[in-house]
Coordinates of C-alpha atoms in Angstrom, one line a residue:
X1 CA -19.2 44.7 61.8
X2 CA -18.5 42.3 65.4
X3 CA -19.2 42.6 69.2
X4 CA -16.9 44.7 70.3
X5 CA -17.8 47.7 67.1
X6 CA -22.1 46.6 68.5
X7 CA -20.8 47.6 71.7
X8 CA -18.2 50.6 71.0
X9 CA -19.6 52.3 68.2
X10 CA -16.4 54.6 67.8
X11 CA -14.6 52.2 67.1
X12 CA -16.3 52.2 63.7
X13 CA -14.2 55.4 63.0
X14 CA -11.2 54.6 64.4
X15 CA -10.7 51.2 62.2
X16 CA -11.6 53.6 59.0
X17 CA -9.4 56.2 59.7
X18 CA -6.6 53.4 60.8
X19 CA -6.8 51.9 57.5
X20 CA -6.9 55.7 55.8
X21 CA -3.6 55.1 58.0
X22 CA -2.7 52.3 55.8
X23 CA -3.4 53.4 52.9
X24 CA -1.5 56.3 53.5
X25 CA 1.2 54.4 54.0
X26 CA 1.4 51.9 51.8
X27 CA 1.4 55.1 49.4
X28 CA 4.7 56.4 50.9
X29 CA 6.0 53.0 51.1
X30 CA 5.1 52.7 47.8
X31 CA 6.8 56.3 46.1
X32 CA 9.8 55.3 48.8
X33 CA 10.0 51.8 46.7
X34 CA 10.0 53.1 43.2
X35 CA 12.5 55.5 44.2
X36 CA 15.0 53.1 45.6
X37 CA 14.1 50.4 42.4
X38 CA 14.8 53.3 40.5
X39 CA 17.8 54.1 41.7
X40 CA 19.7 50.8 41.6
X41 CA 18.5 50.1 38.0
X42 CA 20.5 52.9 37.1
X43 CA 23.6 52.5 39.4
X44 CA 23.9 49.3 38.4
X45 CA 23.0 49.8 34.4
X46 CA 25.8 52.7 34.5
X47 CA 28.0 49.5 35.8
X48 CA 27.2 47.6 33.7
X49 CA 27.8 50.5 30.1
X50 CA 31.0 51.2 31.5
X51 CA 32.7 47.5 32.1
X52 CA 31.0 46.4 29.0
X53 CA 33.3 49.6 27.7
X54 CA 36.2 48.3 30.2
X55 CA 35.8 44.5 28.2
X56 CA 35.3 46.1 24.9
X57 CA 38.9 47.6 25.9
X58 CA 40.6 45.1 28.3
X59 CA 40.5 41.9 25.0
X60 CA 42.4 43.3 22.3
X61 CA 45.3 44.8 25.1
X62 CA 45.6 41.1 26.9
X63 CA 45.6 39.7 23.6
X64 CA 48.2 41.5 21.8
X65 CA 51.0 41.9 25.2
X66 CA 50.1 38.5 26.0
X67 CA 49.9 36.1 23.0
X68 CA 46.4 34.4 22.4
X69 CA 47.6 31.5 24.1
X70 CA 48.0 32.7 26.9
X71 CA 45.2 35.2 26.1
X72 CA 42.4 32.1 26.4
X73 CA 44.8 29.9 29.2
X74 CA 43.7 33.8 31.5
X75 CA 41.1 33.9 30.3
X76 CA 39.7 30.1 31.1
X77 CA 40.9 30.2 34.5
X78 CA 38.9 33.5 35.4
X79 CA 36.0 32.3 33.6
X80 CA 36.6 29.0 35.5
X81 CA 36.9 30.3 38.8
X82 CA 33.6 33.0 38.4
X83 CA 31.5 30.2 37.1
X84 CA 32.2 28.0 40.8
X85 CA 33.0 30.4 42.6
X86 CA 29.6 32.6 41.5
X87 CA 26.8 30.5 43.6
X88 CA 28.7 30.3 46.8
X89 CA 29.4 35.0 46.5
X90 CA 25.7 35.0 46.2
X91 CA 24.6 33.1 48.2
X92 CA 26.7 34.7 50.8
X93 CA 25.1 38.1 49.6
X94 CA 22.0 37.6 49.9
X95 CA 21.7 35.4 52.5
X96 CA 23.5 38.5 54.9
X97 CA 21.5 40.9 53.1
X98 CA 18.0 39.2 53.9
X99 CA 18.8 38.4 58.2
X100 CA 20.8 41.7 58.4
X101 CA 17.8 43.5 57.2
X102 CA 16.0 41.0 59.5
X103 CA 17.9 42.3 62.8
X104 CA 17.8 46.2 61.4
X105 CA 14.7 45.5 61.6
X106 CA 14.2 45.2 65.6
X107 CA 16.4 47.5 66.6
X108 CA 18.7 45.6 68.9
X109 CA 22.5 46.5 68.2
X110 CA 22.8 43.0 69.5
X111 CA 21.7 41.4 67.2
X112 CA 22.6 43.0 64.1
X113 CA 26.5 42.8 65.2
X114 CA 25.9 38.9 66.2
X115 CA 24.4 38.3 62.3
X116 CA 27.6 40.3 60.9
X117 CA 29.3 38.2 63.3
X118 CA 28.5 34.8 62.8
X119 CA 28.6 34.7 59.1
X120 CA 31.6 36.6 58.3
X121 CA 32.7 33.4 60.0
X122 CA 31.2 31.4 56.8
X123 CA 32.9 34.0 54.4
X124 CA 35.9 34.0 56.1
X125 CA 35.8 29.7 55.9
X126 CA 35.0 29.8 52.7
X127 CA 37.4 32.5 51.8
X128 CA 40.3 30.6 53.4
X129 CA 39.0 26.6 52.1
X130 CA 39.3 28.7 47.9
X131 CA 43.0 30.2 48.9
X132 CA 43.2 26.3 49.1
X133 CA 42.0 24.8 47.1
X134 CA 43.2 27.2 44.7
X135 CA 47.2 26.6 45.8
X136 CA 46.4 22.8 45.6
X137 CA 45.0 23.1 41.6
X138 CA 48.5 25.7 40.7
X139 CA 50.7 22.5 41.5
X140 CA 48.6 20.1 39.5
X141 CA 48.2 22.8 37.7
X142 CA 49.9 19.8 34.8
X143 CA 47.7 17.5 34.6
X144 CA 44.7 19.8 35.0
X145 CA 45.3 22.2 31.4
X146 CA 47.0 21.7 28.2
X147 CA 48.5 24.4 27.6
X148 CA 52.4 24.7 26.2
X149 CA 55.6 24.4 28.7
X150 CA 56.5 27.0 28.2
X151 CA 53.7 28.2 29.8
X152 CA 54.4 26.4 33.3
X153 CA 54.8 28.6 35.5
X154 CA 52.8 31.6 34.0
X155 CA 49.1 29.0 34.3
X156 CA 50.5 28.5 38.0
X157 CA 50.4 31.9 38.8
X158 CA 47.4 32.5 37.4
X159 CA 45.5 30.4 39.1
X160 CA 46.4 31.0 42.8
X161 CA 46.6 34.8 42.5
X162 CA 43.3 34.4 40.9
X163 CA 42.3 31.5 44.0
X164 CA 43.2 34.7 46.4
X165 CA 41.2 37.2 44.7
X166 CA 38.4 35.6 45.0
X167 CA 38.3 34.6 48.4
X168 CA 38.9 38.3 49.5
X169 CA 35.9 38.8 47.1
X170 CA 34.4 36.3 49.4
X171 CA 35.4 37.5 52.6
X172 CA 34.8 41.0 52.2
X173 CA 30.9 40.3 51.2
X174 CA 29.3 40.5 54.6
X175 CA 30.2 43.9 54.4
X176 CA 29.6 44.7 51.0
X177 CA 26.2 43.4 51.8
X178 CA 25.5 46.1 53.8
X179 CA 25.5 48.6 50.9
X180 CA 22.1 46.8 49.8
X181 CA 20.7 46.6 53.6
X182 CA 21.3 50.9 53.3
X183 CA 19.6 50.6 50.4
X184 CA 23.2 52.4 48.9
X185 CA 22.7 51.0 44.9
X186 CA 25.1 54.4 44.2
X187 CA 28.1 52.8 46.8
X188 CA 27.2 48.6 46.1
X189 CA 27.1 48.9 42.1
X190 CA 30.8 51.1 41.7
X191 CA 31.8 48.5 44.1
X192 CA 31.5 45.7 41.4
X193 CA 32.9 48.6 39.3
X194 CA 36.4 49.0 40.8
X195 CA 36.9 45.2 39.6
X196 CA 36.7 46.4 35.9
X197 CA 38.9 49.2 36.5
X198 CA 41.5 47.8 38.4
X199 CA 42.0 44.9 35.4
X200 CA 43.3 47.9 33.3
X201 CA 45.3 49.4 35.8
X202 CA 46.9 46.7 36.5
X203 CA 47.1 46.2 32.4
X204 CA 48.8 49.8 32.5
X205 CA 50.9 49.7 35.5
X206 CA 52.4 45.8 34.3
X207 CA 54.7 47.4 32.4
X208 CA 56.6 49.4 35.2
X209 CA 59.8 47.9 35.4
X210 CA 59.3 45.0 38.6
X211 CA 61.7 42.6 36.9
X212 CA 58.8 40.6 35.9
X213 CA 58.2 40.1 32.4
X214 CA 54.7 41.4 31.4
X215 CA 51.7 38.8 32.4
X216 CA 53.6 37.5 36.1
X217 CA 53.6 41.5 36.6
X218 CA 50.2 41.8 35.9
X219 CA 48.4 39.1 37.6
X220 CA 51.0 40.4 40.9
X221 CA 49.7 43.3 41.1
X222 CA 46.5 43.1 39.8
X223 CA 46.2 40.8 42.9
X224 CA 47.8 43.5 45.5
X225 CA 45.2 46.5 44.0
X226 CA 42.6 43.9 44.6
X227 CA 43.0 43.3 47.9
X228 CA 43.7 47.1 49.2
X229 CA 39.9 47.4 47.6
X230 CA 38.7 44.9 49.9
X231 CA 40.1 46.3 52.4
X232 CA 38.7 50.0 51.8
X233 CA 35.5 48.5 50.9
X234 CA 35.1 47.1 54.7
X235 CA 36.3 49.6 56.4
X236 CA 33.7 52.2 54.2
X237 CA 31.1 50.0 54.7
X238 CA 32.0 50.5 59.1
X239 CA 30.6 53.6 59.2
X240 CA 27.2 52.8 57.3
X241 CA 26.2 50.8 60.3
X242 CA 27.6 51.5 63.9
X243 CA 25.5 48.8 64.8
X244 CA 27.6 46.4 62.7
X245 CA 30.6 45.1 64.1
X246 CA 32.4 42.1 64.0
X247 CA 32.6 40.8 67.8
X248 CA 34.4 37.2 68.3
X249 CA 31.9 36.9 71.6
X250 CA 29.4 35.6 69.5
X251 CA 30.8 33.5 67.2
X252 CA 27.6 31.2 68.2
X253 CA 28.0 27.4 65.7
X254 CA 24.3 26.7 65.9
X255 CA 23.6 30.4 64.3
X256 CA 26.5 29.3 61.8
X257 CA 24.5 25.9 61.3
X258 CA 21.4 27.4 61.2
X259 CA 22.5 30.5 58.6
X260 CA 23.9 27.3 56.6
X261 CA 21.2 25.1 55.6
X262 CA 19.0 28.7 54.9
X263 CA 22.9 29.5 52.6
X264 CA 22.8 25.9 51.3
X265 CA 19.4 27.1 49.9
X266 CA 20.3 30.5 48.4
X267 CA 22.3 28.3 45.6
X268 CA 20.3 27.3 44.4
X269 CA 19.3 30.6 42.1
X270 CA 23.2 31.2 40.8
X271 CA 23.0 27.3 40.4
X272 CA 20.4 27.7 37.7
X273 CA 23.0 30.3 36.0
X274 CA 25.7 28.2 36.0
X275 CA 23.7 25.4 34.5
X276 CA 22.6 27.8 32.0
X277 CA 24.8 29.7 31.2
X278 CA 28.0 27.4 31.7
X279 CA 27.9 23.5 31.4
X280 CA 27.7 24.1 27.2
X281 CA 30.3 26.0 26.6
X282 CA 32.6 23.1 27.9
X283 CA 30.6 20.3 26.4
X284 CA 30.0 21.8 23.2
X285 CA 33.6 22.1 22.6
X286 CA 34.7 18.4 23.8
X287 CA 31.8 17.2 21.0
X288 CA 33.0 18.6 18.8
X289 CA 36.4 21.6 19.1
X290 CA 37.3 24.5 19.6
X291 CA 36.1 26.5 16.0
X292 CA 32.1 25.6 17.3
X293 CA 33.2 26.8 21.2
X294 CA 34.4 29.9 19.1
X295 CA 31.7 30.4 17.6
X296 CA 29.2 29.7 20.7
X297 CA 31.3 32.5 22.3
X298 CA 29.7 34.6 20.1
X299 CA 26.8 34.2 20.7
X300 CA 26.5 33.6 24.7
X301 CA 28.5 37.1 24.2
X302 CA 25.9 38.7 22.8
X303 CA 23.4 36.9 24.8
X304 CA 25.1 38.1 27.8
X305 CA 24.7 41.3 26.7
X306 CA 20.9 41.2 26.7
X307 CA 20.2 39.5 29.7
X308 CA 22.7 41.8 32.3
X309 CA 20.5 44.6 31.0
X310 CA 17.1 42.5 31.3
X311 CA 19.1 41.0 35.0
X312 CA 20.8 44.6 36.8
X313 CA 16.3 45.6 36.5
X314 CA 15.8 43.1 39.2
X315 CA 19.0 43.6 41.2
X316 CA 18.2 45.0 45.6
X317 CA 14.7 43.0 45.2
X318 CA 15.7 41.5 47.5
X319 CA 16.9 43.9 50.4
X320 CA 13.8 46.1 49.6
X321 CA 11.8 43.5 49.6
X322 CA 12.7 42.4 52.6
X323 CA 12.5 45.7 54.7
X324 CA 9.0 46.0 53.2
X325 CA 7.7 42.2 54.6
X326 CA 9.1 43.2 57.4
X327 CA 7.3 47.0 58.0
X328 CA 3.9 44.3 56.9
X329 CA 3.3 46.3 53.3
X330 CA 2.3 43.0 51.7
X331 CA 0.1 44.7 48.6
X332 CA 2.7 46.8 47.8
X333 CA 5.4 44.3 47.9
X334 CA 3.0 42.9 45.3
X335 CA 2.6 45.6 42.8
X336 CA 6.4 46.2 43.4
X337 CA 7.5 43.4 42.1
X338 CA 5.0 41.6 39.4
X339 CA 6.5 46.1 39.0
X340 CA 10.1 44.7 38.9
X341 CA 9.3 41.5 36.7
X342 CA 7.7 43.4 34.2
X343 CA 11.0 46.0 33.1
X344 CA 12.8 42.8 33.3
X345 CA 10.2 41.2 30.4
X346 CA 10.7 44.3 29.0
X347 CA 14.0 45.1 29.1
X348 CA 14.8 41.5 27.8
X349 CA 11.6 41.5 25.1
X350 CA 13.6 44.5 23.3
X351 CA 17.4 44.0 24.1
X352 CA 16.7 40.3 23.4
X353 CA 14.7 41.1 20.3
X354 CA 17.6 43.6 18.9
X355 CA 19.9 40.4 19.6
X356 CA 18.0 38.9 16.7
X357 CA 17.2 40.6 14.9
X358 CA 20.7 42.6 14.4
X359 CA 22.6 40.0 15.6
X360 CA 23.3 39.4 11.4
X361 CA 24.9 43.5 10.8
X362 CA 26.2 43.8 15.2
X363 CA 29.1 39.9 13.8
X364 CA 29.4 41.5 9.7
X365 CA 30.6 44.4 11.3
X366 CA 32.4 43.3 14.5
X367 CA 33.6 39.6 13.5
X368 CA 33.3 39.1 9.9
X369 CA 36.2 40.2 8.6
X370 CA 38.3 38.1 11.0
X371 CA 36.7 34.5 10.4
X372 CA 35.2 35.1 7.1
X373 CA 38.9 34.2 6.6
X374 CA 39.8 31.9 9.1
X375 CA 41.2 28.6 7.4
X376 CA 39.7 26.3 10.3
X377 CA 36.4 27.7 10.1
X378 CA 36.6 27.8 6.6
X379 CA 37.4 24.0 6.5
X380 CA 34.0 22.8 8.5
X381 CA 32.1 25.6 6.9
X382 CA 31.0 29.0 4.9
X383 CA 31.4 31.9 6.3
X384 CA 28.0 32.2 6.5
X385 CA 26.4 28.9 7.3
X386 CA 28.1 30.4 10.8
X387 CA 26.6 33.0 10.7
X388 CA 23.9 31.3 10.0
X389 CA 24.0 28.5 13.0
X390 CA 25.7 31.6 15.0
X391 CA 21.7 33.4 14.8
X392 CA 19.9 29.6 15.0
X393 CA 21.5 29.9 18.7
X394 CA 21.3 33.4 18.9
X395 CA 16.9 32.9 18.6
X396 CA 16.5 29.4 20.6
X397 CA 18.9 30.4 23.5
X398 CA 17.4 34.0 23.7
X399 CA 13.5 33.2 24.1
X400 CA 14.0 30.5 28.0
X401 CA 17.0 32.8 28.8
X402 CA 13.7 35.7 28.2
X403 CA 11.3 33.2 31.0
X404 CA 14.5 32.2 33.0
X405 CA 15.5 36.4 34.0
X406 CA 11.9 37.3 35.1
X407 CA 11.0 33.5 37.5
X408 CA 14.7 35.1 38.7
X409 CA 13.8 38.4 39.3
X410 CA 9.8 37.4 40.6
X411 CA 12.2 35.0 42.9
X412 CA 14.6 38.2 44.7
X413 CA 10.9 39.7 45.5
X414 CA 9.6 36.4 47.6
X415 CA 13.1 34.9 49.4
X416 CA 13.3 39.0 50.7
X417 CA 10.0 37.6 51.7
X418 CA 12.0 34.9 53.5
X419 CA 9.5 31.5 51.1
X420 CA 13.1 30.3 49.9
X421 CA 11.4 26.1 50.6
X422 CA 8.5 27.0 48.2
X423 CA 10.2 27.6 45.3
X424 CA 13.8 27.3 45.9
X425 CA 13.0 23.0 44.7
X426 CA 12.3 24.4 41.3
X427 CA 15.4 25.9 40.4
X428 CA 17.7 22.9 41.4
X429 CA 14.9 21.1 39.3
X430 CA 15.8 22.8 35.9
X431 CA 19.7 24.0 37.0
X432 CA 20.6 19.9 37.9
X433 CA 17.9 18.7 34.6
X434 CA 19.5 20.6 32.4
X435 CA 22.6 19.2 33.3
X436 CA 21.6 16.1 33.4
X437 CA 20.4 16.3 29.0
X438 CA 23.6 18.6 28.1
X439 CA 25.8 15.1 29.6
X440 CA 23.2 13.0 28.5
X441 CA 23.4 15.7 24.0
X442 CA 27.3 15.1 24.7
X443 CA 27.4 11.2 25.4
X444 CA 25.1 10.2 22.4
X445 CA 27.8 12.8 20.9
X446 CA 30.8 10.7 21.3
X447 CA 29.2 7.2 21.5
X448 CA 30.0 4.2 18.5
X449 CA 27.1 3.7 18.1
X450 CA 25.9 4.5 14.9
X451 CA 22.5 7.3 15.8
X452 CA 21.1 8.6 12.2
X453 CA 18.9 10.7 13.5
X454 CA 21.6 12.8 15.5
X455 CA 23.0 14.5 12.7
X456 CA 26.8 13.2 13.8
X457 CA 28.6 14.2 10.1
X458 CA 27.6 17.6 10.8
X459 CA 27.1 20.5 12.3
X460 CA 23.5 20.4 12.7
X461 CA 24.1 18.5 15.9
X462 CA 25.5 21.8 17.7
X463 CA 22.0 22.5 18.5
X464 CA 21.0 19.7 20.1
X465 CA 22.9 21.7 23.2
X466 CA 20.6 25.2 22.6
X467 CA 17.4 22.5 22.2
X468 CA 17.9 20.7 25.9
X469 CA 18.5 24.6 27.7
X470 CA 14.5 25.5 25.5
X471 CA 13.3 22.6 26.7
X472 CA 14.4 22.8 30.0
X473 CA 14.1 26.2 30.4
X474 CA 9.9 26.3 29.1
X475 CA 9.3 24.2 31.5
X476 CA 10.7 25.1 34.8
X477 CA 10.3 28.8 34.0
X478 CA 7.8 29.4 31.1
X479 CA 5.6 26.9 33.7
X480 CA 6.1 25.4 37.2
X481 CA 8.5 28.6 38.8
X482 CA 4.4 31.1 37.8
X483 CA 2.5 28.3 38.9
X484 CA 4.8 28.3 41.9
X485 CA 4.7 32.6 42.2
X486 CA 1.1 33.5 41.9
X487 CA 0.7 30.4 44.1
X488 CA 2.6 32.0 46.9
X489 CA 2.0 35.8 46.4
X490 CA -1.2 36.0 46.1
X491 CA -1.5 37.3 42.8
X492 CA -4.3 36.9 40.1
X493 CA -3.7 34.7 37.4
X494 CA -4.9 38.0 34.8
X495 CA -3.2 40.4 36.5
X496 CA 0.0 38.4 36.8
X497 CA -0.1 37.9 32.8
X498 CA -0.8 41.7 32.3
X499 CA 1.0 42.8 34.7
X500 CA 4.9 40.8 33.5
X501 CA 3.5 39.9 29.5
X502 CA 1.2 41.0 27.2
X503 CA 1.9 45.0 28.7
X504 CA 5.6 44.3 28.4
X505 CA 4.9 42.9 24.5
X506 CA 3.0 45.9 23.6
X507 CA 5.9 48.3 25.1
X508 CA 8.8 46.5 22.6
X509 CA 6.9 45.1 18.9
X510 CA 6.5 48.5 17.8
X511 CA 10.3 49.3 17.8
X512 CA 11.6 46.6 16.9
X513 CA 9.7 46.8 13.1
X514 CA 10.7 49.5 12.8
X515 CA 14.6 47.8 13.2
X516 CA 12.9 44.7 11.1
X517 CA 12.1 47.4 8.2
X518 CA 16.2 48.8 8.7
X519 CA 18.1 45.2 8.2
X520 CA 15.0 44.7 5.4
X521 CA 16.8 48.0 3.3
X522 CA 20.3 48.8 4.6
X523 CA 21.8 46.5 2.6
X524 CA 25.9 47.3 3.4
X525 CA 26.7 47.4 7.1
X526 CA 28.6 49.4 8.8
X527 CA 29.4 51.1 12.5
X528 CA 27.7 54.2 11.7
X529 CA 25.1 52.3 10.4
X530 CA 24.5 50.3 13.9
X531 CA 24.7 53.4 15.6
X532 CA 22.7 55.4 14.5
X533 CA 18.9 52.3 14.0
X534 CA 20.4 51.5 17.4
X535 CA 19.4 55.1 19.3
X536 CA 16.6 55.7 16.5
X537 CA 15.2 51.9 18.1
X538 CA 16.0 53.7 21.6
X539 CA 14.6 56.1 20.9
X540 CA 10.7 54.6 19.4
X541 CA 11.0 53.1 22.7
X542 CA 11.3 55.4 25.5
X543 CA 7.2 56.2 24.7
X544 CA 6.5 52.7 24.7
X545 CA 8.6 52.3 27.9
X546 CA 6.2 55.9 29.6
X547 CA 3.3 55.6 29.1
X548 CA 2.9 52.0 27.6
X549 CA 5.9 49.6 30.3
X550 CA 5.3 52.3 33.3
X551 CA 2.3 52.8 35.9
X552 CA 0.9 56.8 35.7
X553 CA 1.8 56.5 39.8
X554 CA 5.9 55.4 38.5
X555 CA 5.8 57.1 35.5
X556 CA 5.5 59.6 37.7
X557 CA 7.9 58.5 40.8
X558 CA 10.7 58.6 37.8
X559 CA 10.1 61.8 36.8
X560 CA 10.6 62.6 40.4
X561 CA 13.4 61.4 41.1
X562 CA 15.0 63.2 38.3
X563 CA 13.9 66.4 39.3
X564 CA 15.6 65.4 42.2
X565 CA 19.2 65.0 40.7
X566 CA 19.0 68.0 38.7
X567 CA 18.7 70.0 42.1
X568 CA 20.9 67.9 44.2
X569 CA 23.7 68.1 40.8
X570 CA 22.7 72.0 40.7
X571 CA 23.0 72.1 44.5
X572 CA 26.5 71.1 44.5
X573 CA 27.1 73.8 41.5
X574 CA 26.3 75.9 44.5
X575 CA 23.4 77.4 41.6
X576 CA 19.4 77.5 41.7
X577 CA 17.5 75.9 39.3
X578 CA 15.7 78.1 37.4
X579 CA 12.1 76.9 38.2
X580 CA 13.4 78.3 41.5
X581 CA 15.1 81.1 40.2

């Protein structure tokens, strides 16, 4: 005992009471955290499924109405701007959530308003800068992009409108972040889901007689609807936290400078995603031409489906982690960190495994008819060779993709703990290393030197790009980042390996084995075959999730959330659940 406890024997009882009370608070916090996680994950998956449906419908509509060339130019502009602006948007959101969570915990209305005001100024400067840059680039479009002369006005308009949209989305980011701060998962994901439905609505309205051609009408209507949507979301977000008001008198250039310094570090995670997800797509086109670019696009689409479901399992981690960190609930925070990484690991493994196992049947059913008859493809390789090449691409990329998404899930919690300076250097180094390796591969492939080991004459050389990706991911996300995370979170290595890898692997191996059996015994695949086998594998995965991937406490919380949701639905219908009748 301490000196104090020796002088006051009742202090021992007080200490035990305090410890029991703390444990009770931790358990209560854990229960609330589990519910918040499940709401964030469910809402994110609903958004992802909705976006996939809209994307599946939109692609053939745009292609059929505007033509393949104009569709390709539009997607190039949207993809490029999204990839370039993504790091800044994510950075602003993370910066705002962390700062505002700390401000709300203090209960100081002035500090809350100060955070929103200064982050809003930063977002406004960035948004206006992108609008101005887009206006300049729209005039320089003929010097930057190769396109037919008859589409010049379309390309200029597309660049200008996309710059306006991106600028507005960036400027509304601080208010959107309030939904994360207040743990409004449904509202936050509804906002991002609506962006895709605006695209579909704009396409339908574009056929009304506005006096413009359909493509121009689509761009203008989309820009106007995006602006109205941003305005409505800002007005709704203001009601969440009345103290969060924009007050010009609270603008502090010192605070903005400090926020900018922190915000620069938060670009590490989205910059890494840009380096690993986007750079190969462009460099393959430079080194090998559009056919290989198309093959990689198929690979990237299927890989992104697996990645999105896994990444969604950690959405909101920054806000939840920051909240627990402010309350001093360290043990609950560590459990939540490992739970999030375990869920992401399990979901990434099952989704990636299904893509790898069913890749051939998926491509056959989805694109086989078009690819097997494509004359440009057949000049370079057979359809079977293209499928084999794409499958090897997928296998290489999925392995590193699982490692990276699991580490990014962990980084969200470390960010909420205020430890971004301790790990951001690893993420920046990973992204820079990948870019340097990919550029080096491109230079070697385009060089006049005879380097026989590169296999320039065959399409196997394209595998150098995913190989460089895997090399970086194995080192940075398979070794360096986990080592840093274990040290920062003070987690035993054995506990980390069991929670993040052994339990997820045990949960996914049986259903994936069942999927492999289907592939071996089904010779001719149709859409019905794919749908039924996916359902079968999913049903086999459900009990493994419940009894292997989730802990007993998490399982209990999951059923409580379902029970509460069911009760709310019945209450809105004016009825009572049967067990209450």
